[in-house]
PDB file of C-alpha atoms in Angstrom:
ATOM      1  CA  UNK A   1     -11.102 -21.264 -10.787  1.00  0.00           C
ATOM      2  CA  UNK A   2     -10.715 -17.535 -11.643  1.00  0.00           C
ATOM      3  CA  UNK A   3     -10.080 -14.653  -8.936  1.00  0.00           C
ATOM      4  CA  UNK A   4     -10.879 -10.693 -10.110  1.00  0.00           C
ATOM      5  CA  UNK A   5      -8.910  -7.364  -8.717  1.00  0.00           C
ATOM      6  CA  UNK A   6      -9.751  -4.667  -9.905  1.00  0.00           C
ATOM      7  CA  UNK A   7      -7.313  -4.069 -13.043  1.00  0.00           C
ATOM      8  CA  UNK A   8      -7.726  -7.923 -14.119  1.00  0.00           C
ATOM      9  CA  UNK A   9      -9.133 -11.237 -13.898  1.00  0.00           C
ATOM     10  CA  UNK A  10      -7.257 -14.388 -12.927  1.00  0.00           C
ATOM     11  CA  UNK A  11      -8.084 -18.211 -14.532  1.00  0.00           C
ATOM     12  CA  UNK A  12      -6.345 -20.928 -13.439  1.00  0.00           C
ATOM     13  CA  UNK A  13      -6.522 -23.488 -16.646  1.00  0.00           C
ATOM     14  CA  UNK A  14      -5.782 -26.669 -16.810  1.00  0.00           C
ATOM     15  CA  UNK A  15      -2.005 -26.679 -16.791  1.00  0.00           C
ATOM     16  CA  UNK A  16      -1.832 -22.732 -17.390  1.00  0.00           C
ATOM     17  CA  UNK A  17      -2.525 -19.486 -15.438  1.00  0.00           C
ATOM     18  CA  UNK A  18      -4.344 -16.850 -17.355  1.00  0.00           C
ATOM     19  CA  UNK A  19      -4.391 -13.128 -16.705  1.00  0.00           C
ATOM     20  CA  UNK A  20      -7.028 -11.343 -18.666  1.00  0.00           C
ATOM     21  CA  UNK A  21      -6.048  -7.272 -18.518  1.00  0.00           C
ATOM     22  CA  UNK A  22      -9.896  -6.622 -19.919  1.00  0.00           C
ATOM     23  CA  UNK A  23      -7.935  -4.584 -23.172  1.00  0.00           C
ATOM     24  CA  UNK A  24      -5.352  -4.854 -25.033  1.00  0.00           C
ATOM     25  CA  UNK A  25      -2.992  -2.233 -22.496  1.00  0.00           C
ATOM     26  CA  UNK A  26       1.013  -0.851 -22.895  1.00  0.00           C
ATOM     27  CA  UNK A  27       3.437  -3.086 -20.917  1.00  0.00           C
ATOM     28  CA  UNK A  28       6.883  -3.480 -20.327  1.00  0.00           C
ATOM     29  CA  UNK A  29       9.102  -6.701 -20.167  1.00  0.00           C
ATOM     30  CA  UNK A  30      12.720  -8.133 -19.301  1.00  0.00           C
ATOM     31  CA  UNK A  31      12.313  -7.926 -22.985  1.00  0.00           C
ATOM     32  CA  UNK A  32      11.013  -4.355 -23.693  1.00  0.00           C
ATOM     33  CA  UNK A  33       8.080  -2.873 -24.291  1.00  0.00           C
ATOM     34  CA  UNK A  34       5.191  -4.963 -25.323  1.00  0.00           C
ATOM     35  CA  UNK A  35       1.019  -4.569 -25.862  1.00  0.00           C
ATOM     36  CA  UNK A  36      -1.032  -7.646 -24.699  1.00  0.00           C
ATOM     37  CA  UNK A  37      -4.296  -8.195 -23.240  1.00  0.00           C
ATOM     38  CA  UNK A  38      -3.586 -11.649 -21.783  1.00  0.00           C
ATOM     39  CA  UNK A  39      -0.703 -12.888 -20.059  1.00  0.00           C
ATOM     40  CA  UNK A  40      -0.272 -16.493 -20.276  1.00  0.00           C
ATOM     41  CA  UNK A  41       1.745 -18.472 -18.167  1.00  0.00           C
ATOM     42  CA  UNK A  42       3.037 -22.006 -17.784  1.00  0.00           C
ATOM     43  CA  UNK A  43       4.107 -24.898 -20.637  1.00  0.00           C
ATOM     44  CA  UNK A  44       1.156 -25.301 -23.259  1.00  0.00           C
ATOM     45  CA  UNK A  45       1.636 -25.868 -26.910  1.00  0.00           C
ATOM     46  CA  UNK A  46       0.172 -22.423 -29.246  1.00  0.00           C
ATOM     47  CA  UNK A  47      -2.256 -25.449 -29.829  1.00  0.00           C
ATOM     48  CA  UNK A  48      -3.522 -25.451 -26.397  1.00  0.00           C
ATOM     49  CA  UNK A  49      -3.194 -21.816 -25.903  1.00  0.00           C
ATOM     50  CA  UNK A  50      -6.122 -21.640 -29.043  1.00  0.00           C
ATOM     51  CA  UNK A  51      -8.055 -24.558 -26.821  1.00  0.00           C
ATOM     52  CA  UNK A  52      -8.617 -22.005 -24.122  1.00  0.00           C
ATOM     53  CA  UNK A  53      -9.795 -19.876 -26.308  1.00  0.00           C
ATOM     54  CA  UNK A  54      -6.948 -17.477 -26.698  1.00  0.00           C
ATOM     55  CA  UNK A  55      -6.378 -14.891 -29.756  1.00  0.00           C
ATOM     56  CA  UNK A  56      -3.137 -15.476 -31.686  1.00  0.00           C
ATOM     57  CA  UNK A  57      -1.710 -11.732 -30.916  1.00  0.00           C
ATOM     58  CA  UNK A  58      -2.109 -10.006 -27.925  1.00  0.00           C
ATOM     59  CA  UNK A  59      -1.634 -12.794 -25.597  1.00  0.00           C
ATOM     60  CA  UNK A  60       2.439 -12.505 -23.836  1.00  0.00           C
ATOM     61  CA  UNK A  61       3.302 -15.899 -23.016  1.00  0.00           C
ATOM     62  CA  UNK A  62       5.761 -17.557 -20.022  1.00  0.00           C
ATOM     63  CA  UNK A  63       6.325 -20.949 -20.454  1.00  0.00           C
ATOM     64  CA  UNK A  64       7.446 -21.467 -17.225  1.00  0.00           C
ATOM     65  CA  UNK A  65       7.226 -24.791 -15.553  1.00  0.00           C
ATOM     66  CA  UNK A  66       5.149 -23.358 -12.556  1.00  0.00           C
ATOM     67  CA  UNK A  67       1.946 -25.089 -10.729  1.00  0.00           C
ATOM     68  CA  UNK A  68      -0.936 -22.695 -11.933  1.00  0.00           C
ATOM     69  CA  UNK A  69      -1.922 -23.022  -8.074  1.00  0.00           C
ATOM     70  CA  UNK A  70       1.407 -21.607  -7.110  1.00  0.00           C
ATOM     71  CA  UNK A  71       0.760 -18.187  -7.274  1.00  0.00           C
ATOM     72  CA  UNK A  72      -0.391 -15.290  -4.613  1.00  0.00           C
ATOM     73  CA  UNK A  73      -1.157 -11.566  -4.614  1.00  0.00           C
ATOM     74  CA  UNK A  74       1.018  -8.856  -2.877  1.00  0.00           C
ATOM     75  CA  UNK A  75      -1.121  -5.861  -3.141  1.00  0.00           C
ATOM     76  CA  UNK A  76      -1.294  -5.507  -6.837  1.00  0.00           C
ATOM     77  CA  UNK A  77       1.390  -7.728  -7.834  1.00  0.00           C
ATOM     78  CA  UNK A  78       0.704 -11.188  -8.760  1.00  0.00           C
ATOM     79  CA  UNK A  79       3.644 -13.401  -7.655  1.00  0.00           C
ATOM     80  CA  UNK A  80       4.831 -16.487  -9.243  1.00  0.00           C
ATOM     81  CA  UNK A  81       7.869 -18.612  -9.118  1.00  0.00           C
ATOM     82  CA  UNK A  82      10.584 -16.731 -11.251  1.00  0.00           C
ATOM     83  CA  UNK A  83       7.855 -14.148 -12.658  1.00  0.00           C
ATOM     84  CA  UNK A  84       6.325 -11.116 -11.022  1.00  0.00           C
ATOM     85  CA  UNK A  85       3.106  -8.954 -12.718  1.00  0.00           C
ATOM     86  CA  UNK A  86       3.266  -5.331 -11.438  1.00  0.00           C
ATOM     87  CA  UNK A  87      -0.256  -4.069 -12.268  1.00  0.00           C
ATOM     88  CA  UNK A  88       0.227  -1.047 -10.175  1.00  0.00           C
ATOM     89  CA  UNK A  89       3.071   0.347 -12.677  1.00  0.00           C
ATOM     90  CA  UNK A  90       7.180   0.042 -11.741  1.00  0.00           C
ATOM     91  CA  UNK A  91       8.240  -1.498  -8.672  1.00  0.00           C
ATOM     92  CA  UNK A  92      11.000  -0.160  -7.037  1.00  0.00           C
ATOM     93  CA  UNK A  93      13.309  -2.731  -8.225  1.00  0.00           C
ATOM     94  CA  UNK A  94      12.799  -5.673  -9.741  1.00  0.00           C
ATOM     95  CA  UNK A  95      12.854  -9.374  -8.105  1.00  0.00           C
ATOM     96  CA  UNK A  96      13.041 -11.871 -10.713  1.00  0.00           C
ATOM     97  CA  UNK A  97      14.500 -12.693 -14.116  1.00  0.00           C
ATOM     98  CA  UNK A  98      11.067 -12.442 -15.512  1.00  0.00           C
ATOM     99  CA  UNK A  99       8.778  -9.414 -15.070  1.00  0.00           C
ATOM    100  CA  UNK A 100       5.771  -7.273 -16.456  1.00  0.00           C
ATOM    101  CA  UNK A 101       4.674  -4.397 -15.382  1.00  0.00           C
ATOM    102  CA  UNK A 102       1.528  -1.917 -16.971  1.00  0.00           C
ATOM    103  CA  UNK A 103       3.043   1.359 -18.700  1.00  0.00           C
ATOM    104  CA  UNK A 104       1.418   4.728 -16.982  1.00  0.00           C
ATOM    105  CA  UNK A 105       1.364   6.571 -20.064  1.00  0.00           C
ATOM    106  CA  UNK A 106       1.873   5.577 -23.649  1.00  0.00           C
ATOM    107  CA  UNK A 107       5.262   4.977 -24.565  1.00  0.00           C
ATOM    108  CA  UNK A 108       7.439   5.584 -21.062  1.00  0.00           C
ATOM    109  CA  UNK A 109       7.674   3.840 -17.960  1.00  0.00           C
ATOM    110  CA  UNK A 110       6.342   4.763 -14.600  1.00  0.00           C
TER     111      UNK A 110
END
């Protein structure tokens, strides 16, 4: 299954939900700031992650133990148990321990 909008592409796989960005873009984190192209979520081994085909750097990884079906879009924001994806840039606060959100310009938020 796979869904597009029109910053990224969704995959559901196997036990894992895959967000492809299309390039490797600036993000930030409830860790800091961080460059990925894929954002990789749910409980798969770095072994499995390489099954689906996945580059060993530039892929930001949740293992979260969420249903890869579990998930819905709120305008740009893709919304998962305990995670939210802000591809629009900063919300205006944030909702859940985990987030990710696409930098505006190189380097800063918003």
């Amino acid at each position: 299954m796979s869904t597009w909008t029109d910053r990224a592409r969704l995959f559901v796989k196997g036990r894992a939900l895959l967000l492809d960005l299309g390039g490797e873009v600036a993000l930030y984190t409830e860790r800091g700031p961080r460059r990925a192209r894929y954002l990789l979520v749910g409980r798969v081994s770095a072994l499995e992650a390489l099954g689906l085909g996945l580059p060993q750097a530039g892929v930001l990884h949740y293992p979260l133990p969420v249903d890869p079906l579990d998930f819905a879009w709120e305008g740009e924001t893709l919304v998962l148990p305990g995670l939210r994806v802000y591809l629009g840039g900063p919300p205006p606060f944030v909702e859940t321990p985990y987030y990710v959100w696409r930098l505006t310009g190189e380097g800063r938020e918003g």
